[in-house]
């Protein structure tokens, strides 16, 4: 980041926090900070979004051609329109209204971000802003979470079906969302550590991984494992990569398994929750109630899709149908982004929502074969961020997660930029 337009908070270069001179980058940083760390401070949460929308909205007005011809704006604009159309067949219109407003908010923000994500330098500047925002998130979490709450997490093995004894609520995050956030941001720090070789970046990454354990999120553990192993595999071109990396993955996985299930501290944090999943594959383990319920919830959603394949039952109406027609214990989400959108918006909705991430994943995967040197690590980061998200969307909800959606538009724009860069390099 030395070549980027940054001012150090203090003149001494050892300090990690730098403020961008660029107003657009600063506002994106502010919005990311609000979503990550300051959700409970409502005036700041909405105030920074309002300032961002006003400033970037003016830029969008004067660059309307660039804005409204961007593929992200077009495709997700159509998705938002389809969400609005679902009012016509939604039995619980209040839930559709709530879900539509939530996703409209982030689609507008991400659409305006495309005005800034026009080159790789700007993209890296935004990513570094995310990294700095994660430090503010950690600081605010430590400030708002009492020591007794941290100790309560370690007291014993709570049921995998409960949110008790998990960290995140003190700064406005569900523990699962907090875990996913830590996993994504740990990958950001891993990328910058690999690029700059600064040990403090590695410390930031490890600190996020430690906090992740206190969320007890199984999906987040899976995410961070795929991120780290995947990045080690893809970060640079080398011969006989599989021969070198696969034994490392096998040994690391074995050691991780031993640590989680034989070290009391780790077992109390996450081991007992992972153990419940083993019941899906082996009769020697008993499946936990959480996993059993999630499987049934997915079945309910698939049945809704089969009965309403084109339109779905209405955006945000999965919980209403599952509770009133399938006997689910409460009105809640499907715990799977694919099922939630498939049930709510049908085949049209799922196509519009996932077409760009899938195409970007393919573009970045193909680009990895051609990309080397300075852009190789960035390409590997973007590919992992989007591909792991596509995989883990099977077991979590992300359409209403603001940071996930902001990373989504970064990956989509990054894929196009790297692809264009490779084409220009090939022509020369």
GROMACS .gro file of C-alpha atoms in nm:
model
  428
    1UNK     CA    1   0.000   0.000   0.000
    2UNK     CA    2   0.305   0.230  -0.002
    3UNK     CA    3   0.217   0.364  -0.347
    4UNK     CA    4  -0.138   0.452  -0.247
    5UNK     CA    5  -0.255   0.798  -0.150
    6UNK     CA    6  -0.255   0.765   0.228
    7UNK     CA    7  -0.177   0.997   0.520
    8UNK     CA    8  -0.045   0.837   0.835
    9UNK     CA    9  -0.233   0.934   1.150
   10UNK     CA   10   0.110   0.990   1.303
   11UNK     CA   11   0.422   1.064   1.104
   12UNK     CA   12   0.596   0.755   1.239
   13UNK     CA   13   0.553   0.484   0.974
   14UNK     CA   14   0.527   0.207   1.228
   15UNK     CA   15   0.162   0.289   1.291
   16UNK     CA   16  -0.084   0.066   1.113
   17UNK     CA   17  -0.381   0.301   1.078
   18UNK     CA   18  -0.380   0.537   0.782
   19UNK     CA   19  -0.652   0.769   0.660
   20UNK     CA   20  -0.715   0.793   0.285
   21UNK     CA   21  -0.719   1.139   0.130
   22UNK     CA   22  -0.977   1.016  -0.121
   23UNK     CA   23  -1.323   1.108   0.007
   24UNK     CA   24  -1.494   0.813  -0.164
   25UNK     CA   25  -1.255   0.566  -0.001
   26UNK     CA   26  -1.300   0.737   0.335
   27UNK     CA   27  -1.680   0.715   0.311
   28UNK     CA   28  -1.669   0.347   0.210
   29UNK     CA   29  -1.441   0.291   0.509
   30UNK     CA   30  -1.693   0.475   0.729
   31UNK     CA   31  -1.984   0.266   0.605
   32UNK     CA   32  -1.787  -0.057   0.655
   33UNK     CA   33  -1.694   0.052   1.008
   34UNK     CA   34  -2.057   0.127   1.087
   35UNK     CA   35  -2.170  -0.216   0.968
   36UNK     CA   36  -1.886  -0.403   1.141
   37UNK     CA   37  -1.838  -0.223   1.470
   38UNK     CA   38  -2.092   0.049   1.538
   39UNK     CA   39  -2.428  -0.109   1.460
   40UNK     CA   40  -2.555  -0.031   1.810
   41UNK     CA   41  -2.480   0.341   1.769
   42UNK     CA   42  -2.782   0.413   1.551
   43UNK     CA   43  -2.712   0.785   1.476
   44UNK     CA   44  -2.367   0.698   1.339
   45UNK     CA   45  -2.492   0.386   1.158
   46UNK     CA   46  -2.751   0.579   0.957
   47UNK     CA   47  -2.567   0.911   0.954
   48UNK     CA   48  -2.261   0.777   0.772
   49UNK     CA   49  -2.484   0.595   0.524
   50UNK     CA   50  -2.673   0.919   0.456
   51UNK     CA   51  -2.349   1.112   0.397
   52UNK     CA   52  -2.223   0.832   0.170
   53UNK     CA   53  -2.546   0.830  -0.031
   54UNK     CA   54  -2.548   1.207  -0.069
   55UNK     CA   55  -2.184   1.232  -0.181
   56UNK     CA   56  -2.178   0.924  -0.403
   57UNK     CA   57  -2.527   1.001  -0.529
   58UNK     CA   58  -2.400   1.332  -0.669
   59UNK     CA   59  -2.110   1.146  -0.832
   60UNK     CA   60  -2.360   0.898  -0.973
   61UNK     CA   61  -2.571   1.182  -1.115
   62UNK     CA   62  -2.274   1.325  -1.303
   63UNK     CA   63  -2.157   0.977  -1.408
   64UNK     CA   64  -2.496   0.825  -1.483
   65UNK     CA   65  -2.376   0.651  -1.797
   66UNK     CA   66  -2.099   0.473  -1.607
   67UNK     CA   67  -2.331   0.385  -1.319
   68UNK     CA   68  -2.629   0.251  -1.510
   69UNK     CA   69  -2.428   0.051  -1.761
   70UNK     CA   70  -2.239  -0.136  -1.489
   71UNK     CA   71  -2.332  -0.504  -1.488
   72UNK     CA   72  -2.371  -0.514  -1.109
   73UNK     CA   73  -2.620  -0.226  -1.116
   74UNK     CA   74  -2.818  -0.381  -1.401
   75UNK     CA   75  -2.842  -0.735  -1.265
   76UNK     CA   76  -2.902  -0.650  -0.900
   77UNK     CA   77  -3.139  -0.372  -1.006
   78UNK     CA   78  -3.345  -0.638  -1.183
   79UNK     CA   79  -3.324  -0.856  -0.873
   80UNK     CA   80  -3.457  -0.571  -0.660
   81UNK     CA   81  -3.742  -0.514  -0.906
   82UNK     CA   82  -3.829  -0.885  -0.882
   83UNK     CA   83  -3.833  -0.856  -0.502
   84UNK     CA   84  -4.082  -0.570  -0.536
   85UNK     CA   85  -4.298  -0.772  -0.776
   86UNK     CA   86  -4.323  -1.046  -0.514
   87UNK     CA   87  -4.553  -0.817  -0.314
   88UNK     CA   88  -4.823  -0.929  -0.559
   89UNK     CA   89  -4.821  -1.290  -0.432
   90UNK     CA   90  -4.680  -1.257  -0.080
   91UNK     CA   91  -4.925  -1.361   0.196
   92UNK     CA   92  -4.727  -1.166   0.459
   93UNK     CA   93  -4.658  -0.834   0.287
   94UNK     CA   94  -4.502  -0.680   0.597
   95UNK     CA   95  -4.226  -0.941   0.587
   96UNK     CA   96  -4.170  -0.880   0.217
   97UNK     CA   97  -4.152  -0.508   0.285
   98UNK     CA   98  -3.894  -0.556   0.560
   99UNK     CA   99  -3.677  -0.791   0.352
  100UNK     CA  100  -3.699  -0.572   0.040
  101UNK     CA  101  -3.603  -0.253   0.222
  102UNK     CA  102  -3.309  -0.432   0.384
  103UNK     CA  103  -3.166  -0.558   0.056
  104UNK     CA  104  -3.249  -0.237  -0.134
  105UNK     CA  105  -3.036  -0.043   0.113
  106UNK     CA  106  -2.726  -0.251   0.051
  107UNK     CA  107  -2.781  -0.284  -0.326
  108UNK     CA  108  -2.787   0.095  -0.355
  109UNK     CA  109  -2.469   0.127  -0.147
  110UNK     CA  110  -2.289  -0.142  -0.347
  111UNK     CA  111  -2.407   0.008  -0.677
  112UNK     CA  112  -2.256   0.343  -0.581
  113UNK     CA  113  -1.934   0.166  -0.477
  114UNK     CA  114  -1.889   0.059  -0.841
  115UNK     CA  115  -1.820   0.425  -0.926
  116UNK     CA  116  -1.502   0.398  -0.721
  117UNK     CA  117  -1.399   0.038  -0.794
  118UNK     CA  118  -1.268   0.124  -1.139
  119UNK     CA  119  -0.905   0.015  -1.095
  120UNK     CA  120  -0.707  -0.231  -0.885
  121UNK     CA  121  -0.543   0.044  -0.681
  122UNK     CA  122  -0.882   0.169  -0.561
  123UNK     CA  123  -0.994  -0.186  -0.494
  124UNK     CA  124  -0.694  -0.254  -0.271
  125UNK     CA  125  -0.750   0.077  -0.094
  126UNK     CA  126  -1.105  -0.031  -0.009
  127UNK     CA  127  -0.985  -0.372   0.111
  128UNK     CA  128  -0.729  -0.209   0.338
  129UNK     CA  129  -1.006   0.009   0.474
  130UNK     CA  130  -1.198  -0.309   0.558
  131UNK     CA  131  -0.891  -0.439   0.740
  132UNK     CA  132  -0.863  -0.123   0.949
  133UNK     CA  133  -1.237  -0.131   1.020
  134UNK     CA  134  -1.189  -0.482   1.159
  135UNK     CA  135  -0.948  -0.341   1.420
  136UNK     CA  136  -1.211  -0.091   1.528
  137UNK     CA  137  -1.458  -0.378   1.547
  138UNK     CA  138  -1.222  -0.573   1.774
  139UNK     CA  139  -1.166  -0.270   1.994
  140UNK     CA  140  -1.535  -0.196   2.027
  141UNK     CA  141  -1.611  -0.563   2.096
  142UNK     CA  142  -1.357  -0.568   2.380
  143UNK     CA  143  -1.497  -0.242   2.514
  144UNK     CA  144  -1.862  -0.348   2.504
  145UNK     CA  145  -1.828  -0.713   2.612
  146UNK     CA  146  -1.786  -0.761   2.986
  147UNK     CA  147  -1.519  -0.995   3.119
  148UNK     CA  148  -1.793  -1.208   3.275
  149UNK     CA  149  -1.938  -1.270   2.927
  150UNK     CA  150  -1.603  -1.396   2.797
  151UNK     CA  151  -1.570  -1.623   3.099
  152UNK     CA  152  -1.929  -1.746   3.055
  153UNK     CA  153  -1.833  -1.872   2.708
  154UNK     CA  154  -1.573  -2.101   2.866
  155UNK     CA  155  -1.787  -2.237   3.149
  156UNK     CA  156  -1.930  -2.538   2.975
  157UNK     CA  157  -2.070  -2.705   2.666
  158UNK     CA  158  -2.402  -2.543   2.594
  159UNK     CA  159  -2.650  -2.702   2.358
  160UNK     CA  160  -2.563  -2.656   1.991
  161UNK     CA  161  -2.920  -2.538   1.943
  162UNK     CA  162  -2.881  -2.232   2.162
  163UNK     CA  163  -2.706  -1.898   2.127
  164UNK     CA  164  -2.612  -1.890   2.494
  165UNK     CA  165  -2.244  -1.857   2.575
  166UNK     CA  166  -2.150  -1.703   2.240
  167UNK     CA  167  -1.995  -1.366   2.154
  168UNK     CA  168  -2.131  -1.101   1.918
  169UNK     CA  169  -2.453  -0.958   2.056
  170UNK     CA  170  -2.278  -0.677   2.246
  171UNK     CA  171  -2.198  -0.497   1.917
  172UNK     CA  172  -2.516  -0.591   1.734
  173UNK     CA  173  -2.414  -0.915   1.559
  174UNK     CA  174  -2.566  -1.260   1.584
  175UNK     CA  175  -2.282  -1.498   1.684
  176UNK     CA  176  -2.298  -1.677   1.348
  177UNK     CA  177  -2.278  -1.346   1.161
  178UNK     CA  178  -1.991  -1.237   1.387
  179UNK     CA  179  -1.806  -1.559   1.310
  180UNK     CA  180  -1.856  -1.520   0.935
  181UNK     CA  181  -1.733  -1.162   0.959
  182UNK     CA  182  -1.418  -1.267   1.144
  183UNK     CA  183  -1.348  -1.541   0.888
  184UNK     CA  184  -1.380  -1.301   0.593
  185UNK     CA  185  -1.170  -1.029   0.756
  186UNK     CA  186  -0.903  -1.280   0.860
  187UNK     CA  187  -0.861  -1.361   0.489
  188UNK     CA  188  -0.819  -0.989   0.415
  189UNK     CA  189  -0.539  -0.965   0.673
  190UNK     CA  190  -0.381  -1.286   0.541
  191UNK     CA  191  -0.368  -1.130   0.194
  192UNK     CA  192  -0.201  -0.811   0.318
  193UNK     CA  193   0.039  -1.007   0.536
  194UNK     CA  194   0.142  -1.221   0.241
  195UNK     CA  195   0.185  -0.911   0.028
  196UNK     CA  196   0.370  -0.689   0.276
  197UNK     CA  197   0.525  -0.946   0.515
  198UNK     CA  198   0.449  -0.730   0.820
  199UNK     CA  199   0.416  -0.932   1.138
  200UNK     CA  200   0.154  -0.701   1.288
  201UNK     CA  201  -0.079  -0.798   1.003
  202UNK     CA  202  -0.037  -1.161   1.103
  203UNK     CA  203  -0.122  -1.071   1.464
  204UNK     CA  204  -0.442  -0.900   1.348
  205UNK     CA  205  -0.538  -1.212   1.153
  206UNK     CA  206  -0.476  -1.443   1.449
  207UNK     CA  207  -0.672  -1.216   1.681
  208UNK     CA  208  -0.975  -1.237   1.450
  209UNK     CA  209  -0.942  -1.617   1.444
  210UNK     CA  210  -0.939  -1.623   1.824
  211UNK     CA  211  -1.253  -1.412   1.844
  212UNK     CA  212  -1.409  -1.642   1.584
  213UNK     CA  213  -1.370  -1.933   1.828
  214UNK     CA  214  -1.567  -1.742   2.091
  215UNK     CA  215  -1.860  -1.710   1.847
  216UNK     CA  216  -1.872  -2.094   1.828
  217UNK     CA  217  -1.985  -2.072   1.465
  218UNK     CA  218  -1.934  -2.401   1.281
  219UNK     CA  219  -1.980  -2.237   0.942
  220UNK     CA  220  -1.714  -1.978   1.024
  221UNK     CA  221  -1.466  -2.251   1.121
  222UNK     CA  222  -1.528  -2.413   0.782
  223UNK     CA  223  -1.484  -2.078   0.608
  224UNK     CA  224  -1.152  -1.995   0.771
  225UNK     CA  225  -1.015  -2.344   0.701
  226UNK     CA  226  -1.107  -2.317   0.331
  227UNK     CA  227  -0.965  -1.964   0.317
  228UNK     CA  228  -0.627  -2.055   0.465
  229UNK     CA  229  -0.574  -2.385   0.285
  230UNK     CA  230  -0.704  -2.240  -0.040
  231UNK     CA  231  -0.483  -1.934  -0.024
  232UNK     CA  232  -0.175  -2.145   0.051
  233UNK     CA  233  -0.257  -2.349  -0.259
  234UNK     CA  234  -0.335  -2.062  -0.498
  235UNK     CA  235  -0.117  -1.770  -0.389
  236UNK     CA  236   0.148  -1.835  -0.653
  237UNK     CA  237   0.223  -2.059  -0.946
  238UNK     CA  238   0.454  -2.347  -0.871
  239UNK     CA  239   0.528  -2.692  -1.004
  240UNK     CA  240   0.411  -2.998  -0.817
  241UNK     CA  241   0.184  -2.780  -0.601
  242UNK     CA  242  -0.054  -3.066  -0.525
  243UNK     CA  243   0.231  -3.291  -0.410
  244UNK     CA  244   0.347  -3.023  -0.168
  245UNK     CA  245   0.015  -2.885  -0.045
  246UNK     CA  246  -0.206  -3.196  -0.005
  247UNK     CA  247   0.018  -3.364   0.257
  248UNK     CA  248   0.030  -3.030   0.442
  249UNK     CA  249  -0.350  -3.006   0.437
  250UNK     CA  250  -0.388  -3.365   0.560
  251UNK     CA  251  -0.140  -3.320   0.845
  252UNK     CA  252  -0.283  -2.981   0.942
  253UNK     CA  253  -0.639  -3.117   0.939
  254UNK     CA  254  -0.537  -3.411   1.160
  255UNK     CA  255  -0.360  -3.182   1.409
  256UNK     CA  256  -0.657  -2.944   1.410
  257UNK     CA  257  -0.895  -3.233   1.476
  258UNK     CA  258  -0.679  -3.355   1.764
  259UNK     CA  259  -0.657  -3.007   1.911
  260UNK     CA  260  -1.030  -2.933   1.893
  261UNK     CA  261  -1.141  -3.262   2.050
  262UNK     CA  262  -0.858  -3.324   2.298
  263UNK     CA  263  -0.776  -2.978   2.434
  264UNK     CA  264  -1.051  -2.895   2.689
  265UNK     CA  265  -1.038  -2.521   2.613
  266UNK     CA  266  -1.103  -2.575   2.241
  267UNK     CA  267  -1.359  -2.849   2.299
  268UNK     CA  268  -1.565  -2.621   2.522
  269UNK     CA  269  -1.544  -2.344   2.262
  270UNK     CA  270  -1.621  -2.529   1.939
  271UNK     CA  271  -1.558  -2.905   1.963
  272UNK     CA  272  -1.894  -2.999   2.111
  273UNK     CA  273  -2.074  -2.806   1.835
  274UNK     CA  274  -1.878  -2.978   1.557
  275UNK     CA  275  -1.935  -3.316   1.722
  276UNK     CA  276  -2.309  -3.280   1.672
  277UNK     CA  277  -2.264  -3.266   1.293
  278UNK     CA  278  -2.090  -3.606   1.289
  279UNK     CA  279  -2.428  -3.764   1.355
  280UNK     CA  280  -2.520  -3.686   0.994
  281UNK     CA  281  -2.251  -3.926   0.874
  282UNK     CA  282  -2.204  -4.183   1.149
  283UNK     CA  283  -2.451  -4.368   1.371
  284UNK     CA  284  -2.192  -4.374   1.650
  285UNK     CA  285  -2.264  -4.003   1.704
  286UNK     CA  286  -2.602  -3.852   1.786
  287UNK     CA  287  -2.708  -3.568   1.559
  288UNK     CA  288  -2.773  -3.246   1.749
  289UNK     CA  289  -3.114  -3.079   1.739
  290UNK     CA  290  -2.977  -2.777   1.552
  291UNK     CA  291  -2.851  -2.982   1.256
  292UNK     CA  292  -3.168  -3.194   1.250
  293UNK     CA  293  -3.390  -2.884   1.244
  294UNK     CA  294  -3.184  -2.721   0.969
  295UNK     CA  295  -3.218  -3.027   0.747
  296UNK     CA  296  -3.595  -3.016   0.789
  297UNK     CA  297  -3.599  -2.643   0.718
  298UNK     CA  298  -3.419  -2.704   0.391
  299UNK     CA  299  -3.673  -2.973   0.301
  300UNK     CA  300  -3.957  -2.728   0.370
  301UNK     CA  301  -3.794  -2.469   0.146
  302UNK     CA  302  -3.745  -2.714  -0.140
  303UNK     CA  303  -4.109  -2.817  -0.112
  304UNK     CA  304  -4.214  -2.450  -0.134
  305UNK     CA  305  -4.001  -2.413  -0.447
  306UNK     CA  306  -4.150  -2.724  -0.607
  307UNK     CA  307  -4.500  -2.585  -0.550
  308UNK     CA  308  -4.407  -2.231  -0.666
  309UNK     CA  309  -4.108  -2.284  -0.899
  310UNK     CA  310  -4.120  -1.959  -1.098
  311UNK     CA  311  -4.229  -1.694  -0.848
  312UNK     CA  312  -4.162  -1.849  -0.507
  313UNK     CA  313  -4.385  -1.776  -0.208
  314UNK     CA  314  -4.277  -1.413  -0.177
  315UNK     CA  315  -3.952  -1.252  -0.066
  316UNK     CA  316  -3.901  -1.290   0.309
  317UNK     CA  317  -4.202  -1.522   0.340
  318UNK     CA  318  -4.016  -1.848   0.398
  319UNK     CA  319  -4.056  -1.823   0.776
  320UNK     CA  320  -4.427  -1.743   0.747
  321UNK     CA  321  -4.491  -2.051   0.531
  322UNK     CA  322  -4.266  -2.281   0.734
  323UNK     CA  323  -4.443  -2.187   1.057
  324UNK     CA  324  -4.804  -2.182   0.933
  325UNK     CA  325  -4.798  -2.469   0.682
  326UNK     CA  326  -4.509  -2.696   0.784
  327UNK     CA  327  -4.524  -2.680   1.163
  328UNK     CA  328  -4.186  -2.514   1.220
  329UNK     CA  329  -4.140  -2.414   1.584
  330UNK     CA  330  -4.122  -2.040   1.497
  331UNK     CA  331  -4.113  -1.797   1.207
  332UNK     CA  332  -3.746  -1.785   1.116
  333UNK     CA  333  -3.517  -1.789   0.816
  334UNK     CA  334  -3.409  -2.103   0.630
  335UNK     CA  335  -3.044  -2.106   0.749
  336UNK     CA  336  -2.948  -2.148   0.383
  337UNK     CA  337  -2.926  -1.854   0.145
  338UNK     CA  338  -3.001  -2.076  -0.156
  339UNK     CA  339  -3.314  -2.219   0.005
  340UNK     CA  340  -3.430  -1.880   0.133
  341UNK     CA  341  -3.413  -1.716  -0.210
  342UNK     CA  342  -3.529  -2.023  -0.400
  343UNK     CA  343  -3.838  -2.055  -0.178
  344UNK     CA  344  -3.907  -1.683  -0.168
  345UNK     CA  345  -3.835  -1.575  -0.527
  346UNK     CA  346  -3.827  -1.894  -0.734
  347UNK     CA  347  -3.596  -1.974  -1.022
  348UNK     CA  348  -3.598  -1.616  -1.152
  349UNK     CA  349  -3.484  -1.476  -0.819
  350UNK     CA  350  -3.209  -1.734  -0.766
  351UNK     CA  351  -3.079  -1.676  -1.121
  352UNK     CA  352  -3.060  -1.298  -1.084
  353UNK     CA  353  -2.903  -1.317  -0.739
  354UNK     CA  354  -2.629  -1.568  -0.818
  355UNK     CA  355  -2.548  -1.521  -1.186
  356UNK     CA  356  -2.280  -1.254  -1.131
  357UNK     CA  357  -2.104  -1.424  -0.835
  358UNK     CA  358  -2.091  -1.751  -1.030
  359UNK     CA  359  -1.960  -1.584  -1.347
  360UNK     CA  360  -1.706  -1.386  -1.142
  361UNK     CA  361  -1.591  -1.707  -0.973
  362UNK     CA  362  -1.538  -1.867  -1.316
  363UNK     CA  363  -1.362  -1.554  -1.448
  364UNK     CA  364  -1.126  -1.537  -1.152
  365UNK     CA  365  -1.060  -1.912  -1.166
  366UNK     CA  366  -0.960  -1.887  -1.532
  367UNK     CA  367  -0.757  -1.574  -1.461
  368UNK     CA  368  -0.550  -1.764  -1.205
  369UNK     CA  369  -0.401  -1.963  -1.494
  370UNK     CA  370  -0.281  -1.644  -1.663
  371UNK     CA  371  -0.215  -1.411  -1.371
  372UNK     CA  372   0.129  -1.397  -1.216
  373UNK     CA  373   0.349  -1.163  -1.017
  374UNK     CA  374   0.180  -0.861  -0.855
  375UNK     CA  375  -0.181  -0.950  -0.933
  376UNK     CA  376  -0.156  -1.323  -0.860
  377UNK     CA  377  -0.214  -1.288  -0.486
  378UNK     CA  378  -0.503  -1.045  -0.534
  379UNK     CA  379  -0.663  -1.280  -0.787
  380UNK     CA  380  -0.628  -1.572  -0.542
  381UNK     CA  381  -0.783  -1.364  -0.263
  382UNK     CA  382  -1.081  -1.258  -0.475
  383UNK     CA  383  -1.137  -1.610  -0.608
  384UNK     CA  384  -1.137  -1.757  -0.258
  385UNK     CA  385  -1.360  -1.484  -0.115
  386UNK     CA  386  -1.630  -1.539  -0.379
  387UNK     CA  387  -1.601  -1.920  -0.413
  388UNK     CA  388  -1.603  -1.991  -0.038
  389UNK     CA  389  -1.901  -1.760  -0.003
  390UNK     CA  390  -2.084  -1.955  -0.276
  391UNK     CA  391  -2.012  -2.282  -0.095
  392UNK     CA  392  -2.103  -2.168   0.255
  393UNK     CA  393  -2.424  -1.999   0.139
  394UNK     CA  394  -2.562  -2.353   0.161
  395UNK     CA  395  -2.552  -2.330   0.541
  396UNK     CA  396  -2.596  -1.960   0.619
  397UNK     CA  397  -2.797  -1.650   0.525
  398UNK     CA  398  -2.600  -1.371   0.354
  399UNK     CA  399  -2.845  -1.170   0.142
  400UNK     CA  400  -2.904  -0.933   0.435
  401UNK     CA  401  -2.540  -0.925   0.552
  402UNK     CA  402  -2.402  -0.585   0.453
  403UNK     CA  403  -2.030  -0.666   0.470
  404UNK     CA  404  -2.076  -0.988   0.269
  405UNK     CA  405  -2.258  -0.788   0.001
  406UNK     CA  406  -1.984  -0.522  -0.003
  407UNK     CA  407  -1.722  -0.794  -0.048
  408UNK     CA  408  -1.945  -0.941  -0.319
  409UNK     CA  409  -1.932  -0.624  -0.530
  410UNK     CA  410  -1.555  -0.596  -0.468
  411UNK     CA  411  -1.506  -0.950  -0.605
  412UNK     CA  412  -1.732  -0.886  -0.905
  413UNK     CA  413  -1.554  -0.563  -0.997
  414UNK     CA  414  -1.215  -0.718  -0.921
  415UNK     CA  415  -1.283  -1.011  -1.151
  416UNK     CA  416  -1.363  -0.775  -1.439
  417UNK     CA  417  -1.058  -0.557  -1.371
  418UNK     CA  418  -0.814  -0.850  -1.358
  419UNK     CA  419  -0.969  -1.003  -1.670
  420UNK     CA  420  -0.932  -0.672  -1.858
  421UNK     CA  421  -0.575  -0.636  -1.732
  422UNK     CA  422  -0.484  -0.982  -1.861
  423UNK     CA  423  -0.642  -0.908  -2.199
  424UNK     CA  424  -0.445  -0.585  -2.233
  425UNK     CA  425  -0.126  -0.759  -2.126
  426UNK     CA  426  -0.190  -1.033  -2.384
  427UNK     CA  427  -0.238  -0.779  -2.663
  428UNK     CA  428   0.091  -0.610  -2.582
   0.00000   0.00000   0.00000
